[in-house]
Short mmCIF file of C-alpha atoms in Angstrom, two decimals:
data_model
loop_
_atom_site.label_atom_id
_atom_site.label_comp_id
_atom_site.label_asym_id
_atom_site.label_seq_id
_atom_site.Cartn_x
_atom_site.Cartn_y
_atom_site.Cartn_z
CA MET A 1 37.12 -21.18 -18.35
CA ARG A 2 36.42 -20.00 -14.82
CA THR A 3 34.59 -16.71 -14.55
CA PRO A 4 37.04 -14.01 -13.36
CA ILE A 5 36.39 -12.29 -10.04
CA SER A 6 35.89 -8.55 -9.81
CA ARG A 7 39.03 -7.06 -8.23
CA SER A 8 37.13 -4.33 -6.46
CA CYS A 9 34.69 -6.67 -4.79
CA ALA A 10 36.31 -10.07 -4.46
CA PRO A 11 39.69 -11.79 -4.09
CA ARG A 12 41.34 -13.17 -7.20
CA ASP A 13 41.60 -16.76 -6.02
CA VAL A 14 38.41 -18.72 -5.58
CA ARG A 15 39.10 -21.55 -3.20
CA ARG A 16 36.96 -24.41 -2.01
CA SER A 17 35.09 -23.72 1.17
CA ARG A 18 36.40 -25.27 4.32
CA GLY A 19 32.83 -25.92 5.32
CA ILE A 20 30.25 -23.95 7.20
CA ARG A 21 31.83 -23.04 10.52
CA GLY A 22 29.56 -23.20 13.53
CA LEU A 23 26.74 -24.89 11.63
CA ALA A 24 25.66 -28.50 11.86
CA LEU A 25 23.05 -29.56 9.38
CA ALA A 26 22.24 -33.23 8.68
CA ILE A 27 20.09 -34.42 5.80
CA ALA A 28 18.46 -37.82 5.46
CA LEU A 29 16.00 -38.97 2.82
CA ALA A 30 12.51 -39.39 4.22
CA THR A 31 11.27 -42.94 3.90
CA SER A 32 7.97 -44.02 5.34
CA GLY A 33 7.47 -40.83 7.33
CA VAL A 34 8.98 -38.63 9.99
CA ALA A 35 10.76 -40.31 12.87
CA GLN A 36 8.47 -38.63 15.35
CA ALA A 37 4.97 -37.39 14.68
CA ALA A 38 4.85 -33.72 13.78
CA THR A 39 2.83 -31.49 16.03
CA SER A 40 1.58 -29.25 13.23
CA MET A 41 1.78 -28.79 9.49
CA CYS A 42 1.69 -25.75 7.24
CA THR A 43 1.38 -25.47 3.49
CA ALA A 44 2.02 -22.99 0.70
CA HIS A 45 1.18 -22.93 -2.99
CA SER A 46 2.57 -20.63 -5.64
CA PRO A 47 0.11 -18.10 -7.14
CA ALA A 48 -1.22 -17.97 -10.70
CA HIS A 49 1.30 -15.25 -11.56
CA ARG A 50 5.06 -15.56 -11.56
CA VAL A 51 6.89 -14.41 -8.42
CA ALA A 52 10.44 -13.03 -8.22
CA LEU A 53 13.12 -15.18 -6.61
CA VAL A 54 15.68 -12.67 -5.31
CA GLU A 55 19.15 -14.13 -4.75
CA LEU A 56 21.67 -11.97 -2.90
CA TYR A 57 25.27 -13.22 -3.12
CA SER A 58 27.08 -11.95 -0.04
CA SER A 59 29.96 -12.55 2.38
CA GLU A 60 30.86 -11.58 5.92
CA GLY A 61 34.36 -10.82 4.62
CA CYS A 62 33.11 -8.05 2.31
CA ASN A 63 32.68 -4.57 3.81
CA SER A 64 30.18 -3.53 1.13
CA CYS A 65 27.89 -6.48 1.90
CA PRO A 66 26.24 -5.52 5.24
CA PRO A 67 24.06 -2.78 3.63
CA ALA A 68 22.88 -5.32 1.05
CA ASP A 69 22.16 -7.84 3.82
CA ARG A 70 20.02 -5.23 5.59
CA TRP A 71 18.27 -4.43 2.32
CA LEU A 72 17.29 -8.08 1.84
CA GLY A 73 16.13 -8.26 5.47
CA GLN A 74 13.13 -6.07 4.72
CA TRP A 75 11.52 -9.23 3.30
CA LYS A 76 12.55 -11.32 6.30
CA ASP A 77 9.04 -12.66 6.82
CA GLY A 78 8.71 -13.37 3.11
CA SER A 79 5.44 -13.62 1.24
CA THR A 80 4.62 -14.44 -2.35
CA SER A 81 1.79 -11.90 -2.03
CA ASN A 82 4.32 -9.06 -2.48
CA GLY A 83 5.96 -10.91 -5.35
CA VAL A 84 9.36 -11.27 -3.66
CA VAL A 85 10.92 -14.52 -2.43
CA PRO A 86 14.35 -13.60 -0.98
CA LEU A 87 17.44 -15.75 -0.34
CA GLU A 88 20.88 -14.78 0.98
CA LEU A 89 23.67 -17.04 -0.29
CA HIS A 90 27.16 -16.67 1.18
CA VAL A 91 30.07 -17.33 -1.20
CA ASP A 92 33.48 -18.65 -0.14
CA TYR A 93 35.97 -16.60 -2.19
CA TRP A 94 36.41 -14.04 0.59
CA ASN A 95 37.51 -16.64 3.15
CA SER A 96 41.23 -16.31 2.39
CA LEU A 97 41.33 -12.64 3.46
CA GLY A 98 41.34 -13.10 7.22
CA TRP A 99 37.76 -14.01 8.11
CA THR A 100 36.06 -17.32 7.37
CA ASP A 101 32.34 -16.83 6.78
CA ARG A 102 30.69 -19.73 8.61
CA PHE A 103 27.67 -19.55 6.29
CA SER A 104 29.72 -19.75 3.10
CA GLN A 105 29.46 -22.70 0.74
CA HIS A 106 31.44 -23.33 -2.42
CA ARG A 107 28.27 -24.47 -4.19
CA PHE A 108 26.94 -20.91 -3.90
CA THR A 109 30.08 -19.58 -5.58
CA GLU A 110 29.52 -22.15 -8.32
CA ARG A 111 25.88 -21.16 -8.71
CA GLN A 112 26.81 -17.47 -8.94
CA GLN A 113 29.35 -18.30 -11.64
CA SER A 114 26.84 -20.47 -13.50
CA LEU A 115 24.14 -17.77 -13.55
CA THR A 116 26.69 -15.23 -14.76
CA ASP A 117 28.05 -17.54 -17.47
CA ARG A 118 24.59 -18.42 -18.80
CA ALA A 119 23.80 -14.72 -19.14
CA GLY A 120 27.03 -14.09 -21.06
CA GLY A 121 28.73 -12.24 -18.22
CA HIS A 122 32.39 -12.35 -17.23
CA VAL A 123 32.59 -11.09 -13.63
CA ILE A 124 31.19 -12.25 -10.30
CA TYR A 125 31.32 -10.00 -7.26
CA THR A 126 29.67 -9.23 -3.94
CA PRO A 127 27.12 -8.00 -3.23
CA GLU A 128 25.41 -9.22 -6.40
CA VAL A 129 21.66 -9.60 -6.89
CA PHE A 130 19.78 -11.85 -9.30
CA VAL A 131 16.02 -11.55 -9.81
CA SER A 132 14.42 -14.70 -11.20
CA GLY A 133 17.80 -15.81 -12.55
CA ARG A 134 18.81 -12.48 -14.13
CA GLU A 135 21.36 -10.05 -12.69
CA LEU A 136 20.08 -6.67 -11.53
CA ARG A 137 22.97 -4.28 -10.93
CA SER A 138 20.66 -1.40 -10.02
CA TRP A 139 18.94 -3.34 -7.20
CA ALA A 140 19.66 -0.54 -4.68
CA ARG A 141 17.43 1.87 -6.63
CA PRO A 142 13.85 1.24 -5.45
CA ASP A 143 12.35 2.22 -8.81
CA SER A 144 14.59 -0.17 -10.71
CA PHE A 145 14.01 -3.08 -8.34
CA ASP A 146 10.26 -2.51 -8.15
CA THR A 147 10.02 -2.33 -11.94
CA ARG A 148 11.83 -5.66 -12.33
CA VAL A 149 9.59 -7.33 -9.74
CA GLN A 150 6.44 -5.91 -11.30
CA ASN A 151 7.54 -7.14 -14.73
CA VAL A 152 8.01 -10.64 -13.34
CA MET A 153 4.66 -10.57 -11.54
CA SER A 154 2.88 -9.47 -14.71
CA GLU A 155 3.67 -12.80 -16.34
CA PRO A 156 1.50 -15.90 -15.86
CA ALA A 157 3.20 -18.72 -13.99
CA GLN A 158 4.73 -21.41 -16.16
CA ALA A 159 4.87 -23.90 -13.29
CA ASP A 160 3.21 -24.68 -9.98
CA VAL A 161 5.10 -25.20 -6.72
CA ALA A 162 3.52 -26.60 -3.55
CA ILE A 163 5.21 -27.05 -0.16
CA GLU A 164 4.16 -28.98 2.92
CA LEU A 165 6.26 -28.37 6.02
CA ALA A 166 6.00 -30.02 9.43
CA PRO A 167 8.33 -29.36 12.38
CA ARG A 168 9.46 -32.34 14.39
CA ALA A 169 11.49 -32.92 17.51
CA GLN A 170 13.61 -35.95 18.26
CA GLY A 171 15.60 -35.75 21.46
CA THR A 172 17.43 -32.42 21.48
CA ALA A 173 17.48 -32.04 17.68
CA SER A 174 15.14 -29.79 15.74
CA GLY A 175 14.01 -30.69 12.27
CA LEU A 176 11.62 -30.21 9.39
CA ASP A 177 9.79 -32.69 7.23
CA VAL A 178 9.89 -31.01 3.82
CA ASP A 179 7.66 -32.13 0.96
CA ALA A 180 7.83 -29.99 -2.20
CA ARG A 181 6.04 -30.79 -5.47
CA PHE A 182 6.70 -29.16 -8.82
CA THR A 183 4.53 -29.22 -11.96
CA ALA A 184 5.22 -27.54 -15.30
CA HIS A 185 2.19 -26.13 -17.13
CA ALA A 186 3.33 -27.38 -20.53
CA THR A 187 5.92 -29.75 -21.86
CA ALA A 188 9.07 -27.68 -22.14
CA LYS A 189 11.73 -28.19 -24.80
CA ASP A 190 14.34 -27.21 -22.24
CA THR A 191 15.24 -29.26 -19.16
CA LEU A 192 13.60 -27.90 -16.02
CA ASN A 193 15.12 -28.43 -12.59
CA ALA A 194 13.56 -28.30 -9.13
CA TYR A 195 15.35 -26.92 -6.06
CA VAL A 196 14.70 -26.56 -2.34
CA ALA A 197 16.59 -24.10 -0.12
CA VAL A 198 16.38 -24.22 3.69
CA TYR A 199 17.04 -20.82 5.30
CA GLU A 200 17.33 -19.33 8.77
CA ASN A 201 16.47 -15.88 10.14
CA ASP A 202 17.79 -13.85 13.09
CA LEU A 203 21.45 -14.76 12.74
CA THR A 204 24.20 -12.71 14.38
CA SER A 205 27.99 -12.79 13.95
CA GLN A 206 30.72 -10.98 15.85
CA VAL A 207 33.40 -10.44 13.22
CA ARG A 208 36.96 -10.43 14.58
CA ALA A 209 39.08 -10.11 11.45
CA GLY A 210 39.04 -8.98 7.84
CA GLU A 211 37.30 -5.97 6.31
CA ASN A 212 34.42 -6.09 8.83
CA ASN A 213 36.67 -6.52 11.88
CA GLY A 214 34.86 -5.41 15.03
CA ALA A 215 31.42 -5.30 13.43
CA THR A 216 28.32 -7.13 14.60
CA LEU A 217 26.53 -8.47 11.53
CA HIS A 218 22.88 -9.46 11.36
CA HIS A 219 21.50 -11.80 8.73
CA ASP A 220 18.10 -13.05 7.62
CA ARG A 221 17.05 -15.56 4.99
CA VAL A 222 20.52 -17.18 5.02
CA VAL A 223 20.55 -20.40 3.00
CA LEU A 224 21.93 -23.28 5.06
CA GLN A 225 20.97 -26.24 2.89
CA TRP A 226 20.63 -26.46 -0.89
CA ILE A 227 18.83 -29.46 -2.40
CA GLY A 228 18.87 -29.99 -6.17
CA PRO A 229 18.89 -29.92 -9.07
CA VAL A 230 16.15 -32.53 -9.43
CA PRO A 231 14.99 -32.74 -13.07
CA LEU A 232 11.28 -32.57 -13.83
CA VAL A 233 10.28 -35.79 -15.56
CA ALA A 234 7.11 -35.74 -17.68
CA GLY A 235 6.52 -32.25 -16.31
CA SER A 236 6.73 -33.00 -12.60
CA ALA A 237 9.14 -33.59 -9.72
CA ARG A 238 9.06 -34.09 -5.97
CA ILE A 239 11.59 -33.39 -3.23
CA HIS A 240 10.68 -35.05 0.06
CA GLN A 241 13.32 -34.96 2.78
CA ASP A 242 13.60 -34.94 6.54
CA VAL A 243 15.95 -32.08 7.40
CA ALA A 244 17.63 -31.92 10.80
CA VAL A 245 18.64 -28.38 11.68
CA SER A 246 20.76 -26.91 14.44
CA SER A 247 22.71 -23.68 14.51
CA GLU A 248 25.59 -22.31 16.54
CA ASP A 249 24.47 -18.75 16.06
CA ASP A 250 25.78 -16.43 18.79
CA LYS A 251 22.33 -16.14 20.35
CA ALA A 252 21.65 -19.85 19.98
CA ILE A 253 24.86 -20.73 21.86
CA ALA A 254 23.66 -18.73 24.83
CA HIS A 255 20.07 -19.94 24.80
CA GLY A 256 20.25 -23.45 23.32
CA ASN A 257 19.15 -24.56 19.86
CA PRO A 258 17.07 -21.98 17.97
CA PRO A 259 13.33 -22.58 17.64
CA VAL A 260 12.19 -24.28 14.44
CA SER A 261 10.18 -21.14 13.66
CA ARG A 262 13.43 -19.38 12.73
CA PHE A 263 13.73 -21.65 9.71
CA GLY A 264 11.87 -21.79 6.42
CA VAL A 265 11.89 -23.31 2.96
CA VAL A 266 11.92 -21.88 -0.57
CA ALA A 267 11.17 -24.18 -3.51
CA PHE A 268 11.53 -23.16 -7.15
CA VAL A 269 11.66 -24.36 -10.76
CA GLU A 270 14.47 -23.20 -13.05
CA SER A 271 15.37 -23.53 -16.72
CA ALA A 272 18.60 -25.53 -16.98
CA SER A 273 19.85 -23.66 -20.06
CA THR A 274 18.97 -20.03 -19.29
CA GLY A 275 18.81 -19.94 -15.48
CA ASP A 276 15.39 -18.29 -15.63
CA VAL A 277 13.34 -19.08 -12.52
CA LEU A 278 9.86 -19.97 -13.74
CA GLN A 279 8.15 -20.04 -10.35
CA ALA A 280 8.86 -20.11 -6.63
CA ALA A 281 7.08 -20.67 -3.34
CA ASP A 282 8.09 -19.66 0.19
CA LEU A 283 7.03 -21.17 3.52
CA ALA A 284 8.17 -20.41 7.04
CA ALA A 285 8.18 -23.26 9.54
CA CYS A 286 4.99 -23.66 11.52
CA ARG A 287 4.84 -21.71 14.75
#
């Protein structure tokens, strides 16, 4: 049975997304290497302790979402050193109310429903926050959020995540060569899945309809591409892809394609049955 939508925060009918408007994002599996030699490479490795993957489910059609978007933006630069790895995922069930969120994807609605179902919940809504796969309704209270993050960080990591990221340029297209490796510390009884999320910062939208009509919205850490699940086999997995990225953000339209440095990658390992995120790593594109 489909998870019901909260009446106060979301429309009743969840419809399939009509696609990300204003965003072109092509994915091709990497074969023998990148099409053009990368000018630089950067790397990241998850720490010995667990870090908190913070997922904010949001929409440009929801008038209670902009404050949550700004809240998430405080970790725009992201760092596993502070224990927080943030992602902003735009759902599509607001798109029938007058404004189509160009960042929305139906898969994010499905993920929100899946996390809620696995926790025994019955309602999805926006803005909604999950920390390491568990809902946190009191995320706006600093003491509550900090306590949850500190509890996560106090636990030893149950998996390792390593990312290598190299920008590349081919003609007028920008892109990233993404290589993420995942290793579980012990053989788990449950199935573990690996994921990679490609995000972009410094996004701006001029909203012309719906609940936020007339507002200028600013977004950071917006997930544009979602890769996975890839099951860990014998305790390990690898996601290696060449990701071509281009955005039709308001500022990018005026000034050409955005620099690769506006993009980044989060990689994480999740329990298939509980939704618990065992470990995550975060890496901004090389500057």
